[in-house]
Amino acid sequence: MQLRKLVVRVAMAAESVVQAAVLLVLRVRGRHLPMIVPFIGHGTVRRVRVGGRVVLGRPEAAAPAVGVPEAPAPTPRSRRAVLRATIARFLTVEVPGAVVAVHGPGVAAQIRADRDGYLDAVLDVAEPLSPGWHAFELRLRDGAAVSAQVLVVDPEARVGLVSDIDDTILETGLSRGIEFIRAALLTPVHDRTPLPAAAALYRALAQPADGPVRPVFYVSTSPWNLHEMLLEFVVLRRFPLGPLLLTDWGPSRSGLFRIGAQEHKGGLVRRMLEEHPRLGLVLVGDSGQLDPEIYAGLAREFPDRIRAVYIRRTRHALPGRLAAVDALAAEVTAAGVPMLAVDDSLQIATHAATLGLLDGAALDDVRSG
């Protein structure tokens, strides 16, 4: 354990030295300027969480308005352009410690980026916000500014959806490294198709015939570098817009490579339950990674808050893995929280309708995709 901690500290120190050197060279040459890449924020009527990342980039490379409700449709790009854009996302030069001014409804504050350039701040608002989407301006001292969209969850909502991304709404092959790399590096977003009827299912779960709109949170161990690409996919394929809660790949206090799925996803769900004490959650994941075990643990821990758990069976799952997931689902269901392993979106919709989580009239929409 001590050796592991030492290796992590050495890796973090080396990363900081390299980052500082590159940052100095680029600033001296004057070819790059600080810019903010905004993330989708979320919160309550009294408190919001805003985030983003401060990096060096050329002015003409500023991030487009992907994920904004009225954003224009993304334009098609060649494979070479996709490869260049994807590589550029991972070759960012972060600006540690940058001071950013935040202005929005009832908020005027200054926040500071961490050692990796990340912004993550919880801010109280002066007056209660209305449920729905709000724009918050993030501005650097040199004047560079972006608009960050923040979802304020309706306090009357009683159900929210937490969904994995990889192999749950989008087949990425994350558990099969080469397939994931090929899809991420070379496949344009408009050529990446969602799992059949997944978008219709999520719209039905998020927009009941009566009652307030339900929040949707997307959680994944994919890196923050893919935030823009994944948001583009969500918008293009008409999934409900919601915060994407990803991870940082690289040495940190959590580990040498990235935070583990159990810590990341479990921690996020616990935080949502704490922030929204009247909200029950429907959890959706896949059998390819640890979603069944993570969600089952949460169902045991919060049986009165987890409304249902759905696990998609992935294409390449081995029979032994599927049998283990089925057994786990039966155990959790017997303990009082419905958990179901499924092959398609219609199975989820049909089961959710029997629980009153989805309007029966929406089944035809899911069936038609």
JSON list of C-alpha atoms in Angstrom, two decimals, residues 159-163 201-202 205-206 214-218 240 272 279-284:
[
{"chain": "A", "resi": 159, "resn": "VAL", "atom": "CA", "xyz": [-38.34, 9.91, -9.78]},
{"chain": "A", "resi": 160, "resn": "GLY", "atom": "CA", "xyz": [-34.98, 10.45, -11.48]},
{"chain": "A", "resi": 161, "resn": "LEU", "atom": "CA", "xyz": [-33.03, 8.34, -13.95]},
{"chain": "A", "resi": 162, "resn": "VAL", "atom": "CA", "xyz": [-29.35, 7.45, -13.54]},
{"chain": "A", "resi": 163, "resn": "SER", "atom": "CA", "xyz": [-27.86, 5.80, -16.60]},
{"chain": "A", "resi": 201, "resn": "LEU", "atom": "CA", "xyz": [-37.34, 4.73, -23.54]},
{"chain": "A", "resi": 202, "resn": "TYR", "atom": "CA", "xyz": [-35.47, 7.54, -21.79]},
{"chain": "A", "resi": 205, "resn": "LEU", "atom": "CA", "xyz": [-39.15, 7.80, -18.38]},
{"chain": "A", "resi": 206, "resn": "ALA", "atom": "CA", "xyz": [-38.17, 11.48, -18.19]},
{"chain": "A", "resi": 214, "resn": "ARG", "atom": "CA", "xyz": [-37.78, 13.99, -14.28]},
{"chain": "A", "resi": 215, "resn": "PRO", "atom": "CA", "xyz": [-34.02, 14.58, -14.22]},
{"chain": "A", "resi": 216, "resn": "VAL", "atom": "CA", "xyz": [-31.64, 12.30, -16.11]},
{"chain": "A", "resi": 217, "resn": "PHE", "atom": "CA", "xyz": [-28.04, 11.88, -14.96]},
{"chain": "A", "resi": 218, "resn": "TYR", "atom": "CA", "xyz": [-25.51, 10.09, -17.18]},
{"chain": "A", "resi": 240, "resn": "PRO", "atom": "CA", "xyz": [-33.11, 13.76, -22.67]},
{"chain": "A", "resi": 272, "resn": "MET", "atom": "CA", "xyz": [-27.67, 12.59, -5.72]},
{"chain": "A", "resi": 279, "resn": "LEU", "atom": "CA", "xyz": [-36.16, 11.82, -5.24]},
{"chain": "A", "resi": 280, "resn": "GLY", "atom": "CA", "xyz": [-36.25, 8.09, -5.93]},
{"chain": "A", "resi": 281, "resn": "LEU", "atom": "CA", "xyz": [-33.89, 6.76, -8.59]},
{"chain": "A", "resi": 282, "resn": "VAL", "atom": "CA", "xyz": [-34.13, 4.27, -11.44]},
{"chain": "A", "resi": 283, "resn": "LEU", "atom": "CA", "xyz": [-30.67, 2.86, -12.22]},
{"chain": "A", "resi": 284, "resn": "VAL", "atom": "CA", "xyz": [-29.78, 1.58, -15.70]}
]
